[in-house]
Short mmCIF file of C-alpha atoms and ligand atoms in Angstrom, two decimals:
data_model
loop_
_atom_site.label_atom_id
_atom_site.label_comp_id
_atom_site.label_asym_id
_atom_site.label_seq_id
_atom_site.Cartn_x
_atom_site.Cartn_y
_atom_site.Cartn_z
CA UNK A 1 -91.25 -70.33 120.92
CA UNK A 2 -93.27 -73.52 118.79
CA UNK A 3 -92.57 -73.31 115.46
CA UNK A 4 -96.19 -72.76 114.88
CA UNK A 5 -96.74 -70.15 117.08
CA UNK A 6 -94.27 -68.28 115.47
CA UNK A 7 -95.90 -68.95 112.23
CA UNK A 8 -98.93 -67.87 113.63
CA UNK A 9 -97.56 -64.43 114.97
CA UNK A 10 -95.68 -63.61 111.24
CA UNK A 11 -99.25 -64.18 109.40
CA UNK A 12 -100.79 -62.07 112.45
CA UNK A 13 -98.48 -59.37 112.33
CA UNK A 14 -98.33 -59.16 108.66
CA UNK A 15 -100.64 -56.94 106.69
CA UNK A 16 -102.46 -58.01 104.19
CA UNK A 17 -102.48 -55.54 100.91
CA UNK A 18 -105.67 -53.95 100.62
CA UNK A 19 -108.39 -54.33 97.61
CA UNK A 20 -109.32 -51.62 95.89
CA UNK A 21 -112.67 -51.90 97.03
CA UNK A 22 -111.38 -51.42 100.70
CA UNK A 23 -109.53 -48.44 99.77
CA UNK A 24 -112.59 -47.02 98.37
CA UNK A 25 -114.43 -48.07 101.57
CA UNK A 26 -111.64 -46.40 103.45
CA UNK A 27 -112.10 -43.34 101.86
CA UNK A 28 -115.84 -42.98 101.67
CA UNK A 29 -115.44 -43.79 105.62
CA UNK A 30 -113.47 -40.31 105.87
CA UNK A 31 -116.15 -38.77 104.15
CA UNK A 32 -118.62 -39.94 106.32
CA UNK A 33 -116.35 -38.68 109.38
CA UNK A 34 -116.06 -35.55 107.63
CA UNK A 35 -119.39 -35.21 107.45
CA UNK A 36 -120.27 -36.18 111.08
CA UNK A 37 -117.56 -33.35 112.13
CA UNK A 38 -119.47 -31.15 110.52
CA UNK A 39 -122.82 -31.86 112.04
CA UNK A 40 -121.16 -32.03 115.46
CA UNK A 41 -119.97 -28.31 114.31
CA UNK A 42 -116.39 -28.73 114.78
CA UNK A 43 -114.18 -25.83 113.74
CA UNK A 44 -111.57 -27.73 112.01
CA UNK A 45 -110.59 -30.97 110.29
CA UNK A 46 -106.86 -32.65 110.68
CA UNK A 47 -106.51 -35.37 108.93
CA UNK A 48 -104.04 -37.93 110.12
CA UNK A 49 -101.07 -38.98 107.83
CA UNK A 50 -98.69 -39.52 110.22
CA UNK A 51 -97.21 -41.83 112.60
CA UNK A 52 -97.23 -45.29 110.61
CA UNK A 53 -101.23 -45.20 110.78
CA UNK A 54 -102.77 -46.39 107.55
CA UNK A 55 -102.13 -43.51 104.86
CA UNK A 56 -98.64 -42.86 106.33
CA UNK A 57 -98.15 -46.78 105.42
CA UNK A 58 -99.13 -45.75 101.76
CA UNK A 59 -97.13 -42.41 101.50
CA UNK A 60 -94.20 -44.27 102.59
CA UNK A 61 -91.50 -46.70 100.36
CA UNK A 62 -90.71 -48.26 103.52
CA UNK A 63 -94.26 -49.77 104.17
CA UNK A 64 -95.92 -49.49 100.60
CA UNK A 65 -95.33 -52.41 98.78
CA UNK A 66 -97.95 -52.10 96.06
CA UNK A 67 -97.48 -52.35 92.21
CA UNK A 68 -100.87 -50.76 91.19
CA UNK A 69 -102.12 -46.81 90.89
CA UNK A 70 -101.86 -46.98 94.86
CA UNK A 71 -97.79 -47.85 95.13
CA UNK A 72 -94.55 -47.32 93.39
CA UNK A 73 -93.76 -43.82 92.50
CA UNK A 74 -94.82 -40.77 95.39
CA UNK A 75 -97.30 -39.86 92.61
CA UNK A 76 -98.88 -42.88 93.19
CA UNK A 77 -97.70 -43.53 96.82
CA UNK A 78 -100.57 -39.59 97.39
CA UNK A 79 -103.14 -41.41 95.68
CA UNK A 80 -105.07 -42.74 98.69
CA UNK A 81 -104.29 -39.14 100.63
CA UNK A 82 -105.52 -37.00 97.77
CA UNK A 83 -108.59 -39.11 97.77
CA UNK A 84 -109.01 -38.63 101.36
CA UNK A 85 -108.29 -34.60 100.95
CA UNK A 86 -111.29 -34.60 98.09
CA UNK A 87 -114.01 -36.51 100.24
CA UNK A 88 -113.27 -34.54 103.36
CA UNK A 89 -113.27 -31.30 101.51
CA UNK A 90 -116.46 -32.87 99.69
CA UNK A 91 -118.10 -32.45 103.10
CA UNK A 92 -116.05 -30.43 105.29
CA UNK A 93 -116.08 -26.90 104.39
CA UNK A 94 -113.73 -25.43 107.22
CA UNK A 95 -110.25 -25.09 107.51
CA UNK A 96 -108.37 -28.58 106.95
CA UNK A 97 -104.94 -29.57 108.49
CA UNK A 98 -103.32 -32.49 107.75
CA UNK A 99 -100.33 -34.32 110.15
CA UNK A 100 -97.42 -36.00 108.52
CA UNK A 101 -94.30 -37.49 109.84
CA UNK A 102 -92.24 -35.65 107.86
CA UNK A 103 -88.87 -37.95 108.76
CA UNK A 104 -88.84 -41.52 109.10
CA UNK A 105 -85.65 -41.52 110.23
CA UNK A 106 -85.03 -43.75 107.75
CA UNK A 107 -81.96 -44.16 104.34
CA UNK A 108 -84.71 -45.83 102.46
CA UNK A 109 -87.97 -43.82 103.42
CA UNK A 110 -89.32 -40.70 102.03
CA UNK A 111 -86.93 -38.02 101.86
CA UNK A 112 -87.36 -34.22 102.32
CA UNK A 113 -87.82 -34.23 98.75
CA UNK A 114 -90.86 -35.89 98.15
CA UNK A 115 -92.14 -34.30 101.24
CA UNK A 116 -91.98 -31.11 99.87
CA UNK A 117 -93.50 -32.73 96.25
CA UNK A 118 -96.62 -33.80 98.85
CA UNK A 119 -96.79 -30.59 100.33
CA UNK A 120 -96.79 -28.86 96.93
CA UNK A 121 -99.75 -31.41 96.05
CA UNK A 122 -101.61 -30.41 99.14
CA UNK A 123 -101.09 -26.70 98.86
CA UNK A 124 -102.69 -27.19 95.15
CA UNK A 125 -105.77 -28.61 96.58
CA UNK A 126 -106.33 -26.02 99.01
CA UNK A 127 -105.04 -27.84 102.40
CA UNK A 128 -104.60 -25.18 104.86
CA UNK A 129 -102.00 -26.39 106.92
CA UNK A 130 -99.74 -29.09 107.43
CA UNK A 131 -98.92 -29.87 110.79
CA UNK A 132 -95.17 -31.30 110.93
CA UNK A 133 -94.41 -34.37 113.31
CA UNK A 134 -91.85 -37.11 112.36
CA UNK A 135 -91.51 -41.17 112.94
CA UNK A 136 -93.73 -44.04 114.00
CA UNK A 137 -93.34 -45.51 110.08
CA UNK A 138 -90.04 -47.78 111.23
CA UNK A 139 -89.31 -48.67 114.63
CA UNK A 140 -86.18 -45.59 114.84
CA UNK A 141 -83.91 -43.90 117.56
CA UNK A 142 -85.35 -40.58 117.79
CA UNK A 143 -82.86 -38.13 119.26
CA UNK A 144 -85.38 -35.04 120.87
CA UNK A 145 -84.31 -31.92 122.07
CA UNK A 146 -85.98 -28.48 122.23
CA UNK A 147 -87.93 -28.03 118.83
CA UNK A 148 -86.52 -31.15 117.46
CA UNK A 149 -89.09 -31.38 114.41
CA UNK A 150 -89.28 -26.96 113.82
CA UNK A 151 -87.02 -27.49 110.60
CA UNK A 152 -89.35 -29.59 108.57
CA UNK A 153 -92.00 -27.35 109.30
CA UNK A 154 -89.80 -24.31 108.71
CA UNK A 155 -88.44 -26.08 105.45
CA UNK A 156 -91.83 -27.07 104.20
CA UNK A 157 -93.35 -23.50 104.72
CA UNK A 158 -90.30 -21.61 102.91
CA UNK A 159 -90.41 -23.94 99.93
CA UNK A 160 -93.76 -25.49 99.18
CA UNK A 161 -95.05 -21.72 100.36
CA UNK A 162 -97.69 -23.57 102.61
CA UNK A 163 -98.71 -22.59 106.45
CA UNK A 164 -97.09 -25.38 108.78
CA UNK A 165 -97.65 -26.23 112.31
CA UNK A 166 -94.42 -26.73 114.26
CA UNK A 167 -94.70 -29.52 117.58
CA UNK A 168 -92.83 -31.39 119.74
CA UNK A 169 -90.92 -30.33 122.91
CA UNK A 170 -92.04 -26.95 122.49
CA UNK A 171 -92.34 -25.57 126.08
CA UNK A 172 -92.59 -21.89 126.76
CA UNK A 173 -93.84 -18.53 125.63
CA UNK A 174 -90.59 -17.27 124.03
CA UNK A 175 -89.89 -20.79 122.13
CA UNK A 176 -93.08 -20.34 120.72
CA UNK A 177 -92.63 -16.89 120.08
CA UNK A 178 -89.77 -16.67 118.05
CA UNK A 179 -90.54 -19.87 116.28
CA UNK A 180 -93.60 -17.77 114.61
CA UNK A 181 -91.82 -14.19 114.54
CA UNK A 182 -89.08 -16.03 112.71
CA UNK A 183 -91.67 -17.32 109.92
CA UNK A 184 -91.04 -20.42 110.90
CA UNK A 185 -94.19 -22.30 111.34
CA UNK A 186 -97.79 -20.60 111.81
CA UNK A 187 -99.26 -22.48 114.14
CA UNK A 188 -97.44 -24.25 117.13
CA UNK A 189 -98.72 -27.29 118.72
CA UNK A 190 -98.01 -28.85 122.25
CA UNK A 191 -99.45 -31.69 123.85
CA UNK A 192 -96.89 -32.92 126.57
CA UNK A 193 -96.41 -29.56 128.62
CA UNK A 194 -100.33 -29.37 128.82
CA UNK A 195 -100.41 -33.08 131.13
CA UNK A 196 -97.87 -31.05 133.24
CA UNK A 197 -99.06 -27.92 133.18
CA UNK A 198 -103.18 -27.41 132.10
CA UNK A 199 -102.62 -23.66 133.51
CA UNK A 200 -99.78 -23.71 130.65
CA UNK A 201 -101.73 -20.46 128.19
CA UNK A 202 -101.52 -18.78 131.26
CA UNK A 203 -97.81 -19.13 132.10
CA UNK A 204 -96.85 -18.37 128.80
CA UNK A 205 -98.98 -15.05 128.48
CA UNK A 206 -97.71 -13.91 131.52
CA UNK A 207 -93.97 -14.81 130.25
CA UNK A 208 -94.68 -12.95 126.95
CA UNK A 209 -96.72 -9.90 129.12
CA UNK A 210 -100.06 -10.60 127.44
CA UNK A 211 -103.45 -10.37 129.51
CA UNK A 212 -105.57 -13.33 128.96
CA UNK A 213 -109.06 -13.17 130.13
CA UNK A 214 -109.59 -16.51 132.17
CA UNK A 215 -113.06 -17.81 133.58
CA UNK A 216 -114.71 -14.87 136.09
CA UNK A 217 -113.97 -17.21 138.75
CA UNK A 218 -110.41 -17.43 138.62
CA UNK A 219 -110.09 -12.96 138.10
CA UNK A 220 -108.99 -12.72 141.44
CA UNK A 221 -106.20 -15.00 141.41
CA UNK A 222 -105.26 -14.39 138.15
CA UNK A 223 -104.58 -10.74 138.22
C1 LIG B 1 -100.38 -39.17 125.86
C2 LIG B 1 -100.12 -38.74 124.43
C3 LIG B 1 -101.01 -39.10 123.44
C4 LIG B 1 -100.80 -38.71 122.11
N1 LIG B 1 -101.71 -39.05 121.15
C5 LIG B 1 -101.53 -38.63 119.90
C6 LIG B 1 -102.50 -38.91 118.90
O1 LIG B 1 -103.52 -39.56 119.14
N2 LIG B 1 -102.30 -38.44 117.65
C7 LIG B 1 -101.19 -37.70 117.35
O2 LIG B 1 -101.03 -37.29 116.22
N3 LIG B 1 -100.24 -37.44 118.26
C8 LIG B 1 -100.40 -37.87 119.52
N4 LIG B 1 -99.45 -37.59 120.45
C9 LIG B 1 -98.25 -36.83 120.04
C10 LIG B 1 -98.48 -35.35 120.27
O3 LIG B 1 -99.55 -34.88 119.48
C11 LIG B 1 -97.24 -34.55 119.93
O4 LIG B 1 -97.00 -34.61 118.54
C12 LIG B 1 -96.00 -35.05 120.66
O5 LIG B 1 -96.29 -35.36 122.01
C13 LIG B 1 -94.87 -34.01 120.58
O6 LIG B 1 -95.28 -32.77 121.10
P1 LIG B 1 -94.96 -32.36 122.63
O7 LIG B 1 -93.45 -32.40 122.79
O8 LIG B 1 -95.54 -30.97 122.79
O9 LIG B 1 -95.61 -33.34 123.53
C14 LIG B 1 -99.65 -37.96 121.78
C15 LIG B 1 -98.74 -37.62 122.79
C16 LIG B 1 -98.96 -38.00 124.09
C17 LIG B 1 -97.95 -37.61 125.15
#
């Protein structure tokens, strides 16, 4: 690779710290979102803080290289997500989620310990569920397995004392089941299983012996 090309892709791939006027742009642009969902009467609000997008970049040391109100300490490190939480709550006045990656896999990134100072933060301004994913801060080896992110939602919910949302490679009725029977999580998310399976609800309430009233349509194959 020229020398100058590889200049070129180290300026291009490195960010450039934001103003403070673009933060407050930022944030008056989730307000505005906010405000849209509500028009377009949608029944919930998740905000996104996960994943290595842009407020996961602030909550984390491994990304957030600031030295004003914005960086430093995990106080600070919140600031832009607080702000975020107030505007959309500002406009919003359903339930709100919010998704963190609650590893990052990661010596030097936020530990379980801060997480659960976050968590405490959000639970104080009335956030009514965190939904707990992991990773996409750092490039990382993720080892999955069956429920492979449960225990930061189980650990968030028994000590911050805030309803979680457990996901990832949850796949049937009874994983579900005793995931929420066990008080650990509230909610369970799954996204992968439904490009395999879109009849998935189904499958699982006939695992777990629950009726589920499906389209008129489909009543004769379904019962
Ligand atoms: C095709 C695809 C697209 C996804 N897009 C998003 C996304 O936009 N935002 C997000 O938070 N997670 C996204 N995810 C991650 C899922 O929400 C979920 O956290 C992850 O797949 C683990 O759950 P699962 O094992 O049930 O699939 C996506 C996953 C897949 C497979």
């Amino acid at each position: 690779m020229h020398l100058v090309q590889s200049l070129l892709m180290k300026i291009l791939k490195t960010p450039n710290e934001m103003t403070l006027d673009q933060i407050e742009n930022t944030i008056k642009a989730f307000k505005d979102a906010a405000r849209r969902a509500k028009q377009a009467q949608f029944d919930l609000v998740e905000i996104h803080a996960a994943h290595g997008y842009l407020i996961n970049q602030f909550l984390s040391p491994l990304t957030n290289k600031r030295t004003d109100e914005f960086g430093g300490s995990i106080e600070n490190r919140y600031r832009l997500l607080q702000q975020v939480i107030d505007a959309v709550q500002s406009e919003f006045d359903g339930p709100i989620f919010v998704r963190i990656s609650a590893s990052e896999y990661h010596e030097d990134g936020n530990q379980m310990d801060e997480f659960l100072h976050i968590s405490s933060q959000m639970k104080k301004q009335h956030v009514d569920l965190i939904d707990c994913s992991s990773g996409g801060v750092v490039p990382a080896r993720i080892r999955t397995y069956p429920g492979y992110q449960v225990r930061f939602a189980e650990k968030i919910k028994q000590q911050a004392k805030i309803p979680t949302g457990a996901v990832g490679k949850i796949t049937s009725g009874i994983q579900a089941e005793e995931i929420l029977q066990n008080d650990r999580a509230d909610l369970i998310f799954v996204a992968r299983v439904f490009l395999r399976n879109p009849y998935w609800p189904k499958q699982v309430a006939d695992e777990l012996g629950i009726e589920l009233s499906g389209p008129v349509q489909y009543n004769r194959g379904w019962r």
